[in-house]
Amino acid sequence: MTEKTVERHPLQPFLPEHAGILMLGSFPPPPERWTMNFYYPNFQNDMWRIFGLVFFNDRDHFVSKHEKSFEEARIRAFLTEKGIAFYDTATEIIRHRGNASDQFLETVKPVDLAAILSRIPACETVVTTGQKATETLLNIVGITKIPPPCGSVEAEFMNRKLTCYRMPSSSRAYPRSLADKAEDYRKMFEAVGLLQNAGLR
């Protein structure tokens, strides 16, 4: 039986110092599917189209005008301005298939959430983007009840009160339309106060 390779997370956590919200996925796709050196780099993944719709009413706001890729510099600048941090719930995984599908990812080492939160002291909201990420996070913070899709639970972790949101996956394999997913994320961002000045209410 062939021993599976353990992959270590290829990206550094993106942690704006004043971030009030931390978004956690499961793990990046294989490098050959990347179009930029940042989170959600697969052009077939709709995370940055969701952000474009929610904050700018334009699904292509973060899409490069010249090639099938996303504008990494624009994304980084926007997230820094808004105070939105990004990382994943696993730092080491075994990929049982050659993709990023959650059902074929085995978490070897979960994120050191305490270390991440220590670098973003203003963060009181953690958002997971899919079922596997949600289950991993709630296990870390000691919550056994998984909230419904788009729901949230309150947790206390390392003497900090956190609101943990379970949001839908931005993968096209998740059976909801882009518009519906964007509306779910819009409601969450409104609830945490990041859409107050977006002019989209």
Short mmCIF file of C-alpha atoms in Angstrom, two decimals:
data_model
loop_
_atom_site.label_atom_id
_atom_site.label_comp_id
_atom_site.label_asym_id
_atom_site.label_seq_id
_atom_site.Cartn_x
_atom_site.Cartn_y
_atom_site.Cartn_z
CA MET A 1 0.00 0.00 0.00
CA THR A 2 1.45 3.37 -1.07
CA GLU A 3 1.97 5.85 1.72
CA LYS A 4 0.13 9.11 1.11
CA THR A 5 2.07 12.36 1.05
CA VAL A 6 1.42 14.87 3.81
CA GLU A 7 1.01 18.38 2.38
CA ARG A 8 1.84 21.44 4.45
CA HIS A 9 -0.08 24.63 3.94
CA PRO A 10 1.57 26.60 1.12
CA LEU A 11 0.41 30.06 2.20
CA GLN A 12 1.08 32.31 5.15
CA PRO A 13 -1.99 33.46 7.11
CA PHE A 14 -3.32 36.76 5.77
CA LEU A 15 -3.88 38.76 8.95
CA PRO A 16 -4.49 42.51 8.73
CA GLU A 17 -3.55 43.83 12.17
CA HIS A 18 -6.97 45.41 12.77
CA ALA A 19 -8.99 42.47 11.37
CA GLY A 20 -12.35 41.96 13.05
CA ILE A 21 -13.30 38.86 11.07
CA LEU A 22 -11.36 35.70 10.25
CA MET A 23 -12.46 33.54 7.33
CA LEU A 24 -11.37 29.90 7.34
CA GLY A 25 -11.64 27.39 4.53
CA SER A 26 -10.36 23.82 4.56
CA PHE A 27 -7.17 23.77 2.42
CA PRO A 28 -6.00 25.18 -0.95
CA PRO A 29 -6.34 23.21 -4.18
CA PRO A 30 -3.34 21.58 -5.86
CA PRO A 31 -0.81 24.15 -7.19
CA GLU A 32 -1.58 23.41 -10.83
CA ARG A 33 -5.05 24.89 -10.30
CA TRP A 34 -3.77 28.20 -8.98
CA THR A 35 -4.09 31.47 -10.88
CA MET A 36 -2.59 33.61 -8.09
CA ASN A 37 -0.56 33.16 -4.92
CA PHE A 38 -3.44 33.73 -2.51
CA TYR A 39 -6.53 32.12 -1.05
CA TYR A 40 -9.17 30.70 -3.40
CA PRO A 41 -6.77 30.81 -6.36
CA ASN A 42 -8.73 28.43 -8.61
CA PHE A 43 -10.51 30.45 -11.29
CA GLN A 44 -13.43 28.00 -11.09
CA ASN A 45 -14.00 28.85 -7.43
CA ASP A 46 -16.49 31.67 -6.89
CA MET A 47 -15.31 33.21 -3.60
CA TRP A 48 -13.99 36.41 -5.20
CA ARG A 49 -17.08 36.66 -7.42
CA ILE A 50 -19.17 36.44 -4.24
CA PHE A 51 -17.12 39.26 -2.74
CA GLY A 52 -17.53 41.27 -5.94
CA LEU A 53 -21.30 40.90 -5.86
CA VAL A 54 -21.64 41.60 -2.15
CA PHE A 55 -19.46 44.68 -1.91
CA PHE A 56 -19.55 46.12 -5.45
CA ASN A 57 -22.61 44.56 -7.11
CA ASP A 58 -20.21 43.27 -9.78
CA ARG A 59 -19.27 39.59 -9.93
CA ASP A 60 -16.17 40.42 -11.98
CA HIS A 61 -14.84 43.21 -9.76
CA PHE A 62 -11.82 41.11 -8.72
CA VAL A 63 -11.45 39.26 -12.05
CA SER A 64 -8.51 40.20 -14.25
CA LYS A 65 -9.57 41.96 -17.45
CA HIS A 66 -6.71 40.39 -19.42
CA GLU A 67 -6.64 36.71 -18.42
CA LYS A 68 -8.53 34.02 -16.57
CA SER A 69 -7.31 34.94 -13.12
CA PHE A 70 -8.05 37.17 -10.16
CA GLU A 71 -6.37 40.46 -9.30
CA GLU A 72 -4.40 39.49 -6.23
CA ALA A 73 -3.17 42.98 -5.37
CA ARG A 74 -6.71 44.39 -5.49
CA ILE A 75 -8.02 41.57 -3.29
CA ARG A 76 -5.27 42.05 -0.71
CA ALA A 77 -5.83 45.81 -0.59
CA PHE A 78 -9.59 45.41 -0.20
CA LEU A 79 -9.30 42.83 2.59
CA THR A 80 -6.76 44.98 4.41
CA GLU A 81 -9.07 48.00 4.19
CA LYS A 82 -12.07 46.02 5.45
CA GLY A 83 -10.15 44.13 8.15
CA ILE A 84 -10.87 40.63 6.85
CA ALA A 85 -8.31 37.93 7.61
CA PHE A 86 -7.93 34.62 5.75
CA TYR A 87 -6.48 31.24 6.56
CA ASP A 88 -7.62 27.59 6.67
CA THR A 89 -8.65 25.11 9.34
CA ALA A 90 -5.92 22.61 8.38
CA THR A 91 -2.20 23.27 8.17
CA GLU A 92 -1.28 19.73 7.14
CA ILE A 93 -3.44 17.34 5.11
CA ILE A 94 -3.41 14.16 3.09
CA ARG A 95 -5.10 14.57 -0.28
CA HIS A 96 -6.74 11.26 -1.17
CA ARG A 97 -7.75 12.55 -4.60
CA GLY A 98 -6.01 15.14 -6.77
CA ASN A 99 -8.37 17.97 -5.92
CA ALA A 100 -9.54 20.15 -3.04
CA SER A 101 -12.84 18.37 -2.42
CA ASP A 102 -13.46 18.23 1.32
CA GLN A 103 -14.60 14.62 1.23
CA PHE A 104 -11.15 13.53 0.02
CA LEU A 105 -9.10 15.69 2.41
CA GLU A 106 -7.80 14.15 5.61
CA THR A 107 -6.73 16.69 8.23
CA VAL A 108 -3.39 15.72 9.74
CA LYS A 109 -2.78 18.92 11.70
CA PRO A 110 -5.48 21.51 12.42
CA VAL A 111 -4.81 25.22 12.59
CA ASP A 112 -3.31 26.67 15.76
CA LEU A 113 -6.27 28.96 16.28
CA ALA A 114 -4.87 30.48 19.47
CA ALA A 115 -1.72 31.57 17.64
CA ILE A 116 -3.73 33.07 14.79
CA LEU A 117 -6.09 34.97 17.07
CA SER A 118 -3.19 36.31 19.11
CA ARG A 119 -2.12 38.21 15.99
CA ILE A 120 -5.56 39.76 15.37
CA PRO A 121 -6.69 40.93 18.81
CA ALA A 122 -9.78 42.74 17.50
CA CYS A 123 -11.24 39.63 15.87
CA GLU A 124 -14.55 38.49 17.36
CA THR A 125 -16.06 36.75 14.32
CA VAL A 126 -14.86 33.55 12.66
CA VAL A 127 -16.46 32.44 9.40
CA THR A 128 -16.03 28.95 7.97
CA THR A 129 -16.66 28.34 4.29
CA GLY A 130 -18.01 24.81 4.12
CA GLN A 131 -18.94 21.79 6.20
CA LYS A 132 -15.46 20.35 6.82
CA ALA A 133 -14.02 23.71 7.87
CA THR A 134 -16.98 24.23 10.20
CA GLU A 135 -16.59 20.84 11.85
CA THR A 136 -12.85 21.37 12.34
CA LEU A 137 -13.30 24.84 13.84
CA LEU A 138 -16.06 23.81 16.24
CA ASN A 139 -13.97 20.88 17.41
CA ILE A 140 -11.12 23.29 18.18
CA VAL A 141 -13.31 25.70 20.16
CA GLY A 142 -15.17 22.91 21.94
CA ILE A 143 -18.64 23.31 20.43
CA THR A 144 -20.54 20.11 19.61
CA LYS A 145 -23.69 21.58 18.04
CA ILE A 146 -23.15 22.47 14.39
CA PRO A 147 -25.25 25.48 13.32
CA PRO A 148 -27.47 25.26 10.24
CA PRO A 149 -26.11 26.65 6.96
CA CYS A 150 -25.69 30.44 7.27
CA GLY A 151 -26.27 30.13 11.02
CA SER A 152 -23.92 30.90 13.87
CA VAL A 153 -22.99 29.82 17.38
CA GLU A 154 -21.32 31.65 20.22
CA ALA A 155 -18.10 30.29 21.65
CA GLU A 156 -15.52 31.27 24.23
CA PHE A 157 -11.96 30.47 23.30
CA MET A 158 -8.77 31.61 25.04
CA ASN A 159 -10.79 34.13 27.08
CA ARG A 160 -12.28 35.62 23.94
CA LYS A 161 -15.95 35.54 22.94
CA LEU A 162 -16.36 34.51 19.31
CA THR A 163 -19.31 34.37 16.95
CA CYS A 164 -18.75 31.44 14.58
CA TYR A 165 -20.65 31.53 11.29
CA ARG A 166 -21.14 28.51 9.04
CA MET A 167 -21.31 29.74 5.45
CA PRO A 168 -21.77 27.81 2.19
CA SER A 169 -18.82 26.62 0.17
CA SER A 170 -17.84 28.84 -2.76
CA SER A 171 -17.04 25.75 -4.82
CA ARG A 172 -19.21 25.28 -7.89
CA ALA A 173 -19.72 21.71 -6.72
CA TYR A 174 -21.92 23.09 -3.91
CA PRO A 175 -25.44 23.01 -5.38
CA ARG A 176 -26.56 26.63 -5.04
CA SER A 177 -26.41 29.49 -7.50
CA LEU A 178 -23.78 32.22 -7.28
CA ALA A 179 -26.52 34.78 -6.63
CA ASP A 180 -27.94 32.77 -3.75
CA LYS A 181 -24.53 32.26 -2.16
CA ALA A 182 -23.76 35.97 -2.53
CA GLU A 183 -27.01 36.83 -0.79
CA ASP A 184 -26.11 34.51 2.11
CA TYR A 185 -22.72 36.16 2.48
CA ARG A 186 -24.27 39.62 2.14
CA LYS A 187 -26.51 38.95 5.14
CA MET A 188 -23.55 37.73 7.18
CA PHE A 189 -21.40 40.74 6.32
CA GLU A 190 -24.31 43.05 7.16
CA ALA A 191 -24.73 41.30 10.52
CA VAL A 192 -21.07 41.86 11.43
CA GLY A 193 -21.17 45.50 10.31
CA LEU A 194 -19.00 45.39 7.20
CA LEU A 195 -21.67 46.55 4.78
CA GLN A 196 -22.81 49.66 6.59
CA ASN A 197 -21.04 51.95 4.15
CA ALA A 198 -21.28 49.83 1.05
CA GLY A 199 -24.41 51.53 -0.29
CA LEU A 200 -25.98 48.19 -1.16
CA ARG A 201 -28.66 47.85 1.47
#
